Amino acid sequence: MIHANSDIMRRWLWGDMLDAVGHYNAPFLPLYHLGSVAAIFIVCTIIDQLRIKLIEKPFFNLWDRHWDDFLAWYKKLETKVFAKMKVQE
Protein backbone atom coordinates (compact mmCIF):
# COMPACT_ATOMS: atom_id res chain seq x y z
CA MET A 1 0.00 0.00 0.00
CA ILE A 2 2.91 2.36 0.54
CA HIS A 3 4.02 2.35 -3.08
CA ALA A 4 0.51 2.78 -4.57
CA ASN A 5 -1.27 4.81 -1.92
CA SER A 6 -1.83 7.90 -4.06
CA ASP A 7 -1.28 9.19 -7.54
CA ILE A 8 1.41 11.56 -6.27
CA MET A 9 3.35 8.64 -4.78
CA ARG A 10 2.97 6.62 -7.98
CA ARG A 11 4.25 9.51 -10.10
CA TRP A 12 7.18 10.15 -7.77
CA LEU A 13 8.17 6.48 -7.43
CA TRP A 14 7.70 5.20 -10.97
CA GLY A 15 8.20 8.46 -12.86
CA ASP A 16 10.79 10.45 -10.96
CA MET A 17 12.61 7.96 -8.75
CA LEU A 18 12.75 4.85 -10.97
CA ASP A 19 12.00 6.42 -14.37
CA ALA A 20 10.15 3.31 -15.53
CA VAL A 21 9.02 4.89 -18.81
CA GLY A 22 12.52 6.15 -19.59
CA HIS A 23 13.82 2.57 -19.56
CA TYR A 24 11.14 1.33 -21.95
CA ASN A 25 13.54 0.67 -24.85
CA ALA A 26 16.45 -0.50 -22.72
CA PRO A 27 17.72 -4.01 -23.49
CA PHE A 28 17.64 -4.86 -19.79
CA LEU A 29 14.00 -3.77 -19.33
CA PRO A 30 12.74 -7.02 -17.76
CA LEU A 31 15.63 -7.11 -15.29
CA TYR A 32 15.21 -3.43 -14.48
CA HIS A 33 11.52 -3.81 -13.71
CA LEU A 34 11.97 -7.03 -11.74
CA GLY A 35 14.74 -5.39 -9.75
CA SER A 36 12.59 -2.31 -9.16
CA VAL A 37 9.68 -4.38 -7.90
CA ALA A 38 11.97 -6.44 -5.68
CA ALA A 39 13.60 -3.29 -4.26
CA ILE A 40 10.20 -1.73 -3.53
CA PHE A 41 9.07 -4.92 -1.82
CA ILE A 42 12.21 -5.07 0.32
CA VAL A 43 12.05 -1.39 1.32
CA CYS A 44 8.33 -1.64 2.16
CA THR A 45 8.96 -4.80 4.18
CA ILE A 46 11.68 -3.03 6.16
CA ILE A 47 9.35 -0.07 6.79
CA ASP A 48 6.61 -2.43 7.96
CA GLN A 49 8.98 -4.30 10.28
CA LEU A 50 10.12 -0.99 11.77
CA ARG A 51 6.47 0.02 12.24
CA ILE A 52 5.77 -3.22 14.07
CA LYS A 53 8.85 -2.95 16.28
CA LEU A 54 8.70 0.78 17.06
CA ILE A 55 4.95 1.48 17.13
CA GLU A 56 2.77 -1.61 17.26
CA LYS A 57 4.56 -3.67 19.92
CA PRO A 58 5.02 -0.76 22.38
CA PHE A 59 1.39 0.27 21.88
CA PHE A 60 0.03 -3.21 22.53
CA ASN A 61 2.35 -3.72 25.52
CA LEU A 62 0.94 -0.50 26.98
CA TRP A 63 -2.57 -1.61 26.05
CA ASP A 64 -2.13 -4.99 27.73
CA ARG A 65 -0.73 -3.43 30.93
CA HIS A 66 -3.62 -1.00 31.28
CA TRP A 67 -6.52 -3.02 29.85
CA ASP A 68 -7.69 -4.35 33.23
CA ASP A 69 -7.65 -0.84 34.72
CA PHE A 70 -9.66 0.49 31.79
CA LEU A 71 -12.14 -2.37 32.03
CA ALA A 72 -12.62 -1.78 35.77
CA TRP A 73 -13.14 1.94 35.17
CA TYR A 74 -15.64 1.20 32.40
CA LYS A 75 -17.59 -1.27 34.56
CA LYS A 76 -17.88 1.35 37.36
CA LEU A 77 -19.07 3.94 34.87
CA GLU A 78 -21.54 1.50 33.36
CA THR A 79 -22.90 0.60 36.80
CA LYS A 80 -23.38 4.27 37.69
CA VAL A 81 -25.10 5.06 34.40
CA PHE A 82 -27.38 2.03 34.67
CA ALA A 83 -28.24 2.92 38.28
CA LYS A 84 -29.20 6.47 37.28
CA MET A 85 -31.28 5.15 34.38
CA LYS A 86 -32.75 2.43 36.59
CA VAL A 87 -31.75 -0.25 34.11
CA GLN A 88 -30.97 -3.77 35.25
CA GLU A 89 -27.96 -5.51 33.72
CSV table of N, CA and C in Angstrom, one decimal:
chain,number,residue,atom,x,y,z
A,1,MET,N,0.8,-1.2,0.0
A,1,MET,CA,0.0,0.0,0.0
A,1,MET,C,0.9,1.3,0.0
A,2,ILE,N,2.1,1.2,0.5
A,2,ILE,CA,2.9,2.4,0.5
A,2,ILE,C,3.2,2.9,-0.9
A,3,HIS,N,3.6,1.9,-1.8
A,3,HIS,CA,4.0,2.3,-3.1
A,3,HIS,C,2.9,2.7,-4.0
A,4,ALA,N,1.6,2.5,-3.7
A,4,ALA,CA,0.5,2.8,-4.6
A,4,ALA,C,-0.6,3.5,-3.8
A,5,ASN,N,-0.3,4.2,-2.8
A,5,ASN,CA,-1.3,4.8,-1.9
A,5,ASN,C,-2.0,6.0,-2.6
A,6,SER,N,-1.2,6.7,-3.4
A,6,SER,CA,-1.8,7.9,-4.1
A,6,SER,C,-1.2,8.1,-5.4
A,7,ASP,N,-1.8,8.9,-6.2
A,7,ASP,CA,-1.3,9.2,-7.5
A,7,ASP,C,0.0,9.9,-7.5
A,8,ILE,N,0.2,10.8,-6.5
A,8,ILE,CA,1.4,11.6,-6.3
A,8,ILE,C,2.6,10.6,-6.0
A,9,MET,N,2.3,9.6,-5.1
A,9,MET,CA,3.3,8.6,-4.8
A,9,MET,C,3.7,7.8,-6.0
A,10,ARG,N,2.7,7.4,-6.8
A,10,ARG,CA,3.0,6.6,-8.0
A,10,ARG,C,3.8,7.4,-9.0
A,11,ARG,N,3.5,8.7,-9.2
A,11,ARG,CA,4.3,9.5,-10.1
A,11,ARG,C,5.7,9.7,-9.6
A,12,TRP,N,5.8,9.9,-8.3
A,12,TRP,CA,7.2,10.1,-7.8
A,12,TRP,C,8.0,8.9,-7.9
A,13,LEU,N,7.4,7.7,-7.5
A,13,LEU,CA,8.2,6.5,-7.4
A,13,LEU,C,8.5,6.0,-8.8
A,14,TRP,N,7.5,5.8,-9.7
A,14,TRP,CA,7.7,5.2,-11.0
A,14,TRP,C,8.2,6.2,-12.0
A,15,GLY,N,7.8,7.5,-11.9
A,15,GLY,CA,8.2,8.5,-12.9
A,15,GLY,C,9.5,9.1,-12.5
A,16,ASP,N,9.6,9.7,-11.3
A,16,ASP,CA,10.8,10.5,-11.0
A,16,ASP,C,11.9,9.6,-10.4
A,17,MET,N,11.6,8.7,-9.5
A,17,MET,CA,12.6,8.0,-8.8
A,17,MET,C,13.2,6.8,-9.6
A,18,LEU,N,12.3,6.0,-10.2
A,18,LEU,CA,12.8,4.9,-11.0
A,18,LEU,C,12.8,5.1,-12.5
A,19,ASP,N,12.1,6.1,-12.9
A,19,ASP,CA,12.0,6.4,-14.4
A,19,ASP,C,11.7,5.2,-15.2
A,20,ALA,N,10.6,4.6,-14.9
A,20,ALA,CA,10.1,3.3,-15.5
A,20,ALA,C,9.9,3.5,-17.0
A,21,VAL,N,9.3,4.6,-17.4
A,21,VAL,CA,9.0,4.9,-18.8
A,21,VAL,C,10.3,5.2,-19.6
A,22,GLY,N,11.3,5.8,-18.9
A,22,GLY,CA,12.5,6.1,-19.6
A,22,GLY,C,13.3,4.9,-19.9
A,23,HIS,N,13.1,3.8,-19.3
A,23,HIS,CA,13.8,2.6,-19.6
A,23,HIS,C,13.0,1.6,-20.5
A,24,TYR,N,12.0,2.2,-21.1
A,24,TYR,CA,11.1,1.3,-22.0
A,24,TYR,C,11.9,0.6,-23.1
A,25,ASN,N,12.8,1.3,-23.7
A,25,ASN,CA,13.5,0.7,-24.9
A,25,ASN,C,14.9,0.1,-24.4
A,26,ALA,N,15.2,0.0,-23.2
A,26,ALA,CA,16.4,-0.5,-22.7
A,26,ALA,C,16.5,-2.0,-22.9
A,27,PRO,N,17.6,-2.6,-23.3
A,27,PRO,CA,17.7,-4.0,-23.5
A,27,PRO,C,17.5,-4.8,-22.2
A,28,PHE,N,17.8,-4.2,-21.1
A,28,PHE,CA,17.6,-4.9,-19.8
A,28,PHE,C,16.3,-4.5,-19.1
A,29,LEU,N,15.3,-4.2,-19.9
A,29,LEU,CA,14.0,-3.8,-19.3
A,29,LEU,C,13.4,-4.8,-18.4
A,30,PRO,N,13.3,-6.1,-18.7
A,30,PRO,CA,12.7,-7.0,-17.8
A,30,PRO,C,13.5,-7.1,-16.4
A,31,LEU,N,14.8,-7.1,-16.5
A,31,LEU,CA,15.6,-7.1,-15.3
A,31,LEU,C,15.5,-5.8,-14.5
A,32,TYR,N,15.4,-4.7,-15.2
A,32,TYR,CA,15.2,-3.4,-14.5
A,32,TYR,C,13.9,-3.4,-13.7
A,33,HIS,N,12.8,-3.8,-14.4
A,33,HIS,CA,11.5,-3.8,-13.7
A,33,HIS,C,11.4,-4.9,-12.6
A,34,LEU,N,12.0,-6.0,-12.8
A,34,LEU,CA,12.0,-7.0,-11.7
A,34,LEU,C,12.8,-6.5,-10.5
A,35,GLY,N,13.9,-5.9,-10.8
A,35,GLY,CA,14.7,-5.4,-9.7
A,35,GLY,C,14.0,-4.3,-9.0
A,36,SER,N,13.3,-3.4,-9.8
A,36,SER,CA,12.6,-2.3,-9.2
A,36,SER,C,11.5,-2.8,-8.2
A,37,VAL,N,10.8,-3.8,-8.7
A,37,VAL,CA,9.7,-4.4,-7.9
A,37,VAL,C,10.3,-5.1,-6.7
A,38,ALA,N,11.3,-5.8,-6.8
A,38,ALA,CA,12.0,-6.4,-5.7
A,38,ALA,C,12.5,-5.4,-4.7
A,39,ALA,N,13.1,-4.3,-5.2
A,39,ALA,CA,13.6,-3.3,-4.3
A,39,ALA,C,12.5,-2.6,-3.5
A,40,ILE,N,11.4,-2.3,-4.2
A,40,ILE,CA,10.2,-1.7,-3.5
A,40,ILE,C,9.7,-2.7,-2.5
A,41,PHE,N,9.6,-3.9,-2.8
A,41,PHE,CA,9.1,-4.9,-1.8
A,41,PHE,C,10.0,-5.0,-0.6
A,42,ILE,N,11.3,-5.0,-0.8
A,42,ILE,CA,12.2,-5.1,0.3
A,42,ILE,C,12.1,-3.8,1.2
A,43,VAL,N,12.1,-2.6,0.6
A,43,VAL,CA,12.0,-1.4,1.3
A,43,VAL,C,10.7,-1.3,2.1
A,44,CYS,N,9.6,-1.7,1.5
A,44,CYS,CA,8.3,-1.6,2.2
A,44,CYS,C,8.3,-2.7,3.3
A,45,THR,N,8.9,-3.8,3.1
A,45,THR,CA,9.0,-4.8,4.2
A,45,THR,C,9.8,-4.3,5.4
A,46,ILE,N,10.9,-3.6,5.1
A,46,ILE,CA,11.7,-3.0,6.2
A,46,ILE,C,10.9,-2.0,6.9
A,47,ILE,N,10.2,-1.1,6.2
A,47,ILE,CA,9.4,-0.1,6.8
A,47,ILE,C,8.3,-0.7,7.7
A,48,ASP,N,7.7,-1.8,7.2
A,48,ASP,CA,6.6,-2.4,8.0
A,48,ASP,C,7.2,-3.1,9.2
A,49,GLN,N,8.3,-3.7,9.1
A,49,GLN,CA,9.0,-4.3,10.3
A,49,GLN,C,9.4,-3.2,11.3
A,50,LEU,N,9.8,-2.1,10.8
A,50,LEU,CA,10.1,-1.0,11.8
A,50,LEU,C,8.9,-0.5,12.4
A,51,ARG,N,7.8,-0.4,11.7
A,51,ARG,CA,6.5,0.0,12.2
A,51,ARG,C,6.0,-0.9,13.3
A,52,ILE,N,6.2,-2.2,13.1
A,52,ILE,CA,5.8,-3.2,14.1
A,52,ILE,C,6.6,-3.1,15.3
A,53,LYS,N,7.9,-3.0,15.1
A,53,LYS,CA,8.8,-2.9,16.3
A,53,LYS,C,8.8,-1.6,17.1
A,54,LEU,N,8.6,-0.5,16.4
A,54,LEU,CA,8.7,0.8,17.1
A,54,LEU,C,7.3,1.3,17.5
A,55,ILE,N,6.3,0.9,16.8
A,55,ILE,CA,5.0,1.5,17.1
A,55,ILE,C,4.0,0.4,17.7
A,56,GLU,N,3.8,-0.6,16.9
A,56,GLU,CA,2.8,-1.6,17.3
A,56,GLU,C,3.1,-2.4,18.6
A,57,LYS,N,4.2,-2.9,18.7
A,57,LYS,CA,4.6,-3.7,19.9
A,57,LYS,C,4.5,-2.8,21.2
A,58,PRO,N,5.1,-1.6,21.2
A,58,PRO,CA,5.0,-0.8,22.4
A,58,PRO,C,3.6,-0.4,22.7
A,59,PHE,N,2.8,-0.1,21.7
A,59,PHE,CA,1.4,0.3,21.9
A,59,PHE,C,0.6,-0.9,22.5
A,60,PHE,N,0.8,-2.1,22.0
A,60,PHE,CA,0.0,-3.2,22.5
A,60,PHE,C,0.6,-3.6,23.9
A,61,ASN,N,1.8,-3.5,24.2
A,61,ASN,CA,2.3,-3.7,25.5
A,61,ASN,C,1.7,-2.8,26.5
A,62,LEU,N,1.6,-1.5,26.1
A,62,LEU,CA,0.9,-0.5,27.0
A,62,LEU,C,-0.5,-0.9,27.1
A,63,TRP,N,-1.2,-1.2,26.0
A,63,TRP,CA,-2.6,-1.6,26.1
A,63,TRP,C,-2.8,-2.8,27.0
A,64,ASP,N,-2.0,-3.8,26.9
A,64,ASP,CA,-2.1,-5.0,27.7
A,64,ASP,C,-1.9,-4.7,29.2
A,65,ARG,N,-1.0,-3.8,29.5
A,65,ARG,CA,-0.7,-3.4,30.9
A,65,ARG,C,-1.9,-2.7,31.5
A,66,HIS,N,-2.6,-1.9,30.7
A,66,HIS,CA,-3.6,-1.0,31.3
A,66,HIS,C,-5.0,-1.5,30.9
A,67,TRP,N,-5.2,-2.5,30.3
A,67,TRP,CA,-6.5,-3.0,29.8
A,67,TRP,C,-7.4,-3.3,31.1
A,68,ASP,N,-6.9,-4.0,32.1
A,68,ASP,CA,-7.7,-4.4,33.2
A,68,ASP,C,-8.1,-3.1,34.0
A,69,ASP,N,-7.3,-2.1,34.1
A,69,ASP,CA,-7.7,-0.8,34.7
A,69,ASP,C,-8.8,-0.2,33.9
A,70,PHE,N,-8.6,-0.1,32.6
A,70,PHE,CA,-9.7,0.5,31.8
A,70,PHE,C,-11.0,-0.3,31.9
A,71,LEU,N,-10.9,-1.6,31.9
A,71,LEU,CA,-12.1,-2.4,32.0
A,71,LEU,C,-12.8,-2.1,33.4
A,72,ALA,N,-12.0,-2.1,34.5
A,72,ALA,CA,-12.6,-1.8,35.8
A,72,ALA,C,-13.3,-0.4,35.8
A,73,TRP,N,-12.6,0.6,35.2
A,73,TRP,CA,-13.1,1.9,35.2
A,73,TRP,C,-14.5,2.0,34.4
A,74,TYR,N,-14.4,1.3,33.2
A,74,TYR,CA,-15.6,1.2,32.4
A,74,TYR,C,-16.8,0.5,33.1
A,75,LYS,N,-16.5,-0.6,33.8
A,75,LYS,CA,-17.6,-1.3,34.6
A,75,LYS,C,-18.2,-0.4,35.6
A,76,LYS,N,-17.4,0.4,36.4
A,76,LYS,CA,-17.9,1.3,37.4
A,76,LYS,C,-18.8,2.4,36.7
A,77,LEU,N,-18.3,2.9,35.6
A,77,LEU,CA,-19.1,3.9,34.9
A,77,LEU,C,-20.4,3.4,34.4
A,78,GLU,N,-20.3,2.2,33.8
A,78,GLU,CA,-21.5,1.5,33.4
A,78,GLU,C,-22.5,1.3,34.5
A,79,THR,N,-22.0,0.8,35.6
A,79,THR,CA,-22.9,0.6,36.8
A,79,THR,C,-23.6,1.9,37.3
A,80,LYS,N,-22.8,3.0,37.3
A,80,LYS,CA,-23.4,4.3,37.7
A,80,LYS,C,-24.4,4.7,36.7
A,81,VAL,N,-24.1,4.6,35.4
A,81,VAL,CA,-25.1,5.1,34.4
A,81,VAL,C,-26.4,4.2,34.5
A,82,PHE,N,-26.2,2.9,34.6
A,82,PHE,CA,-27.4,2.0,34.7
A,82,PHE,C,-28.2,2.3,35.9
A,83,ALA,N,-27.5,2.6,37.0
A,83,ALA,CA,-28.2,2.9,38.3
A,83,ALA,C,-29.1,4.2,38.1
A,84,LYS,N,-28.5,5.2,37.5
A,84,LYS,CA,-29.2,6.5,37.3
A,84,LYS,C,-30.4,6.3,36.3
A,85,MET,N,-30.2,5.4,35.4
A,85,MET,CA,-31.3,5.2,34.4
A,85,MET,C,-32.3,4.1,34.9
A,86,LYS,N,-31.9,3.5,36.0
A,86,LYS,CA,-32.8,2.4,36.6
A,86,LYS,C,-32.9,1.3,35.6
A,87,VAL,N,-31.8,0.9,35.0
A,87,VAL,CA,-31.7,-0.2,34.1
A,87,VAL,C,-31.0,-1.4,34.8
A,88,GLN,N,-31.6,-2.6,34.7
A,88,GLN,CA,-31.0,-3.8,35.2
A,88,GLN,C,-30.1,-4.4,34.2
A,89,GLU,N,-28.9,-4.9,34.6
A,89,GLU,CA,-28.0,-5.5,33.7
A,89,GLU,C,-28.4,-6.9,33.3
